[in-house]
Amino acid sequence: MLQKPLFAIVLSLIPAVAQAAPDLPKPNSMGDYATRTGHRFWVVVDPDPRGLNCRWSPAMPANWYDPAAILPPANIGQWPIVRRFKKKTVLTSNTAPAGFALMYDLNNKPWLKVNVGSKEQICLVRANSQFIQPVHRKPTGKTRQIK
């Protein structure tokens, strides 16, 4: 009878979920998620009962992700609110075109690109720990949004 080495038996008993998950993005001292990230899932923690504002400029071209696109001024905080997301809503970031989920405004504040429809439809939420926090994976269930 062939016997397995003891370490092989022990390893077979460790479930795959026990493996270390990648580190979640961390905010800086101002609460901003300011370092480049391709992290995909974020949960809304903004306590505002009206929801977390998501902004988009009507001057943004349809091909906003094209490196040759001419973009409007990045005064994102002044752009119109096009969506609102309730607390506990899980958002999926958009990492087009280069694999990163953040854009920066004129004050160098980070904004998370959030998918709101097909691949090209996005809006921006402030990438700050007062409003959103990263989560390891998207839970099952529907995304709740306020229009």
mmCIF file with all atom_site columns, N, CA and C in Angstrom, residues 1 4 11 30 36 42-43 47 51 55 59 68 83 91 93 96 112 115 123 134 136 139-140:
data_model
loop_
_atom_site.group_PDB
_atom_site.id
_atom_site.type_symbol
_atom_site.label_atom_id
_atom_site.label_alt_id
_atom_site.label_comp_id
_atom_site.label_asym_id
_atom_site.label_entity_id
_atom_site.label_seq_id
_atom_site.pdbx_PDB_ins_code
_atom_site.Cartn_x
_atom_site.Cartn_y
_atom_site.Cartn_z
_atom_site.occupancy
_atom_site.B_iso_or_equiv
_atom_site.pdbx_formal_charge
_atom_site.auth_seq_id
_atom_site.auth_comp_id
_atom_site.auth_asym_id
_atom_site.auth_atom_id
_atom_site.pdbx_PDB_model_num
ATOM 1  N N  . MET A 1 1   ? 0.838   -1.172 0.000   1.00 0.00 ? 1   MET A N  1
ATOM 2  C CA . MET A 1 1   ? 0.000   0.000  0.000   1.00 0.00 ? 1   MET A CA 1
ATOM 3  C C  . MET A 1 1   ? 0.890   1.243  0.000   1.00 0.00 ? 1   MET A C  1
ATOM 4  N N  . LYS A 1 4   ? 0.838   8.379  1.544   1.00 0.00 ? 4   LYS A N  1
ATOM 5  C CA . LYS A 1 4   ? 1.138   9.780  1.242   1.00 0.00 ? 4   LYS A CA 1
ATOM 6  C C  . LYS A 1 4   ? 2.017   10.348 2.339   1.00 0.00 ? 4   LYS A C  1
ATOM 7  N N  . LEU A 1 11  ? -1.708  19.367 3.812   1.00 0.00 ? 11  LEU A N  1
ATOM 8  C CA . LEU A 1 11  ? -2.052  20.358 2.783   1.00 0.00 ? 11  LEU A CA 1
ATOM 9  C C  . LEU A 1 11  ? -3.418  20.090 2.171   1.00 0.00 ? 11  LEU A C  1
ATOM 10 N N  . MET A 1 30  ? -5.791  61.397 4.575   1.00 0.00 ? 30  MET A N  1
ATOM 11 C CA . MET A 1 30  ? -6.969  62.238 4.311   1.00 0.00 ? 30  MET A CA 1
ATOM 12 C C  . MET A 1 30  ? -8.200  61.391 3.990   1.00 0.00 ? 30  MET A C  1
ATOM 13 N N  . ARG A 1 36  ? -2.814  54.278 -7.456  1.00 0.00 ? 36  ARG A N  1
ATOM 14 C CA . ARG A 1 36  ? -3.406  53.560 -8.585  1.00 0.00 ? 36  ARG A CA 1
ATOM 15 C C  . ARG A 1 36  ? -3.933  52.214 -8.126  1.00 0.00 ? 36  ARG A C  1
ATOM 16 N N  . TRP A 1 42  ? -16.411 47.687 -4.472  1.00 0.00 ? 42  TRP A N  1
ATOM 17 C CA . TRP A 1 42  ? -16.432 48.708 -3.431  1.00 0.00 ? 42  TRP A CA 1
ATOM 18 C C  . TRP A 1 42  ? -17.839 48.778 -2.864  1.00 0.00 ? 42  TRP A C  1
ATOM 19 N N  . VAL A 1 43  ? -17.958 49.028 -1.575  1.00 0.00 ? 43  VAL A N  1
ATOM 20 C CA . VAL A 1 43  ? -19.268 49.162 -0.955  1.00 0.00 ? 43  VAL A CA 1
ATOM 21 C C  . VAL A 1 43  ? -19.466 50.613 -0.515  1.00 0.00 ? 43  VAL A C  1
ATOM 22 N N  . PRO A 1 47  ? -23.298 57.760 4.787   1.00 0.00 ? 47  PRO A N  1
ATOM 23 C CA . PRO A 1 47  ? -24.541 57.690 5.560   1.00 0.00 ? 47  PRO A CA 1
ATOM 24 C C  . PRO A 1 47  ? -25.642 58.628 5.055   1.00 0.00 ? 47  PRO A C  1
ATOM 25 N N  . GLY A 1 51  ? -28.208 59.245 -0.566  1.00 0.00 ? 51  GLY A N  1
ATOM 26 C CA . GLY A 1 51  ? -27.325 58.352 -1.317  1.00 0.00 ? 51  GLY A CA 1
ATOM 27 C C  . GLY A 1 51  ? -26.027 59.039 -1.714  1.00 0.00 ? 51  GLY A C  1
ATOM 28 N N  . ARG A 1 55  ? -21.219 61.298 -10.475 1.00 0.00 ? 55  ARG A N  1
ATOM 29 C CA . ARG A 1 55  ? -21.230 62.434 -11.415 1.00 0.00 ? 55  ARG A CA 1
ATOM 30 C C  . ARG A 1 55  ? -20.686 62.053 -12.785 1.00 0.00 ? 55  ARG A C  1
ATOM 31 N N  . ALA A 1 59  ? -20.376 66.986 -21.313 1.00 0.00 ? 59  ALA A N  1
ATOM 32 C CA . ALA A 1 59  ? -19.358 67.315 -22.316 1.00 0.00 ? 59  ALA A CA 1
ATOM 33 C C  . ALA A 1 59  ? -18.370 66.173 -22.539 1.00 0.00 ? 59  ALA A C  1
ATOM 34 N N  . ALA A 1 68  ? -6.938  59.391 -27.390 1.00 0.00 ? 68  ALA A N  1
ATOM 35 C CA . ALA A 1 68  ? -6.997  60.587 -28.229 1.00 0.00 ? 68  ALA A CA 1
ATOM 36 C C  . ALA A 1 68  ? -8.227  61.454 -27.934 1.00 0.00 ? 68  ALA A C  1
ATOM 37 N N  . ARG A 1 83  ? -26.468 59.703 -10.935 1.00 0.00 ? 83  ARG A N  1
ATOM 38 C CA . ARG A 1 83  ? -26.952 58.551 -10.168 1.00 0.00 ? 83  ARG A CA 1
ATOM 39 C C  . ARG A 1 83  ? -26.682 58.810 -8.692  1.00 0.00 ? 83  ARG A C  1
ATOM 40 N N  . LEU A 1 91  ? -20.520 48.500 -5.558  1.00 0.00 ? 91  LEU A N  1
ATOM 41 C CA . LEU A 1 91  ? -20.216 49.094 -6.852  1.00 0.00 ? 91  LEU A CA 1
ATOM 42 C C  . LEU A 1 91  ? -19.114 48.297 -7.537  1.00 0.00 ? 91  LEU A C  1
ATOM 43 N N  . SER A 1 93  ? -16.046 48.763 -10.116 1.00 0.00 ? 93  SER A N  1
ATOM 44 C CA . SER A 1 93  ? -15.247 49.805 -10.751 1.00 0.00 ? 93  SER A CA 1
ATOM 45 C C  . SER A 1 93  ? -15.017 49.484 -12.221 1.00 0.00 ? 93  SER A C  1
ATOM 46 N N  . ALA A 1 96  ? -11.164 50.478 -17.456 1.00 0.00 ? 96  ALA A N  1
ATOM 47 C CA . ALA A 1 96  ? -10.745 50.848 -18.812 1.00 0.00 ? 96  ALA A CA 1
ATOM 48 C C  . ALA A 1 96  ? -10.106 52.235 -18.769 1.00 0.00 ? 96  ALA A C  1
ATOM 49 N N  . LEU A 1 112 ? -13.540 57.386 -8.268  1.00 0.00 ? 112 LEU A N  1
ATOM 50 C CA . LEU A 1 112 ? -13.644 56.012 -8.746  1.00 0.00 ? 112 LEU A CA 1
ATOM 51 C C  . LEU A 1 112 ? -14.586 55.953 -9.936  1.00 0.00 ? 112 LEU A C  1
ATOM 52 N N  . ASN A 1 115 ? -19.103 51.358 -13.059 1.00 0.00 ? 115 ASN A N  1
ATOM 53 C CA . ASN A 1 115 ? -19.957 50.881 -14.153 1.00 0.00 ? 115 ASN A CA 1
ATOM 54 C C  . ASN A 1 115 ? -21.417 51.098 -13.789 1.00 0.00 ? 115 ASN A C  1
ATOM 55 N N  . CYS A 1 123 ? -20.008 56.458 -14.245 1.00 0.00 ? 123 CYS A N  1
ATOM 56 C CA . CYS A 1 123 ? -20.066 57.737 -13.556 1.00 0.00 ? 123 CYS A CA 1
ATOM 57 C C  . CYS A 1 123 ? -18.981 57.684 -12.489 1.00 0.00 ? 123 CYS A C  1
ATOM 58 N N  . PRO A 1 134 ? -13.295 49.370 -0.051  1.00 0.00 ? 134 PRO A N  1
ATOM 59 C CA . PRO A 1 134 ? -13.125 48.185 -0.891  1.00 0.00 ? 134 PRO A CA 1
ATOM 60 C C  . PRO A 1 134 ? -13.600 46.922 -0.186  1.00 0.00 ? 134 PRO A C  1
ATOM 61 N N  . HIS A 1 136 ? -13.600 42.408 -0.838  1.00 0.00 ? 136 HIS A N  1
ATOM 62 C CA . HIS A 1 136 ? -12.881 41.387 -1.601  1.00 0.00 ? 136 HIS A CA 1
ATOM 63 C C  . HIS A 1 136 ? -13.635 40.899 -2.826  1.00 0.00 ? 136 HIS A C  1
ATOM 64 N N  . PRO A 1 139 ? -20.854 40.463 -3.425  1.00 0.00 ? 139 PRO A N  1
ATOM 65 C CA . PRO A 1 139 ? -21.835 39.490 -2.921  1.00 0.00 ? 139 PRO A CA 1
ATOM 66 C C  . PRO A 1 139 ? -22.944 39.292 -3.931  1.00 0.00 ? 139 PRO A C  1
ATOM 67 N N  . THR A 1 140 ? -23.652 38.211 -3.800  1.00 0.00 ? 140 THR A N  1
ATOM 68 C CA . THR A 1 140 ? -24.773 37.973 -4.705  1.00 0.00 ? 140 THR A CA 1
ATOM 69 C C  . THR A 1 140 ? -25.903 38.913 -4.326  1.00 0.00 ? 140 THR A C  1
#
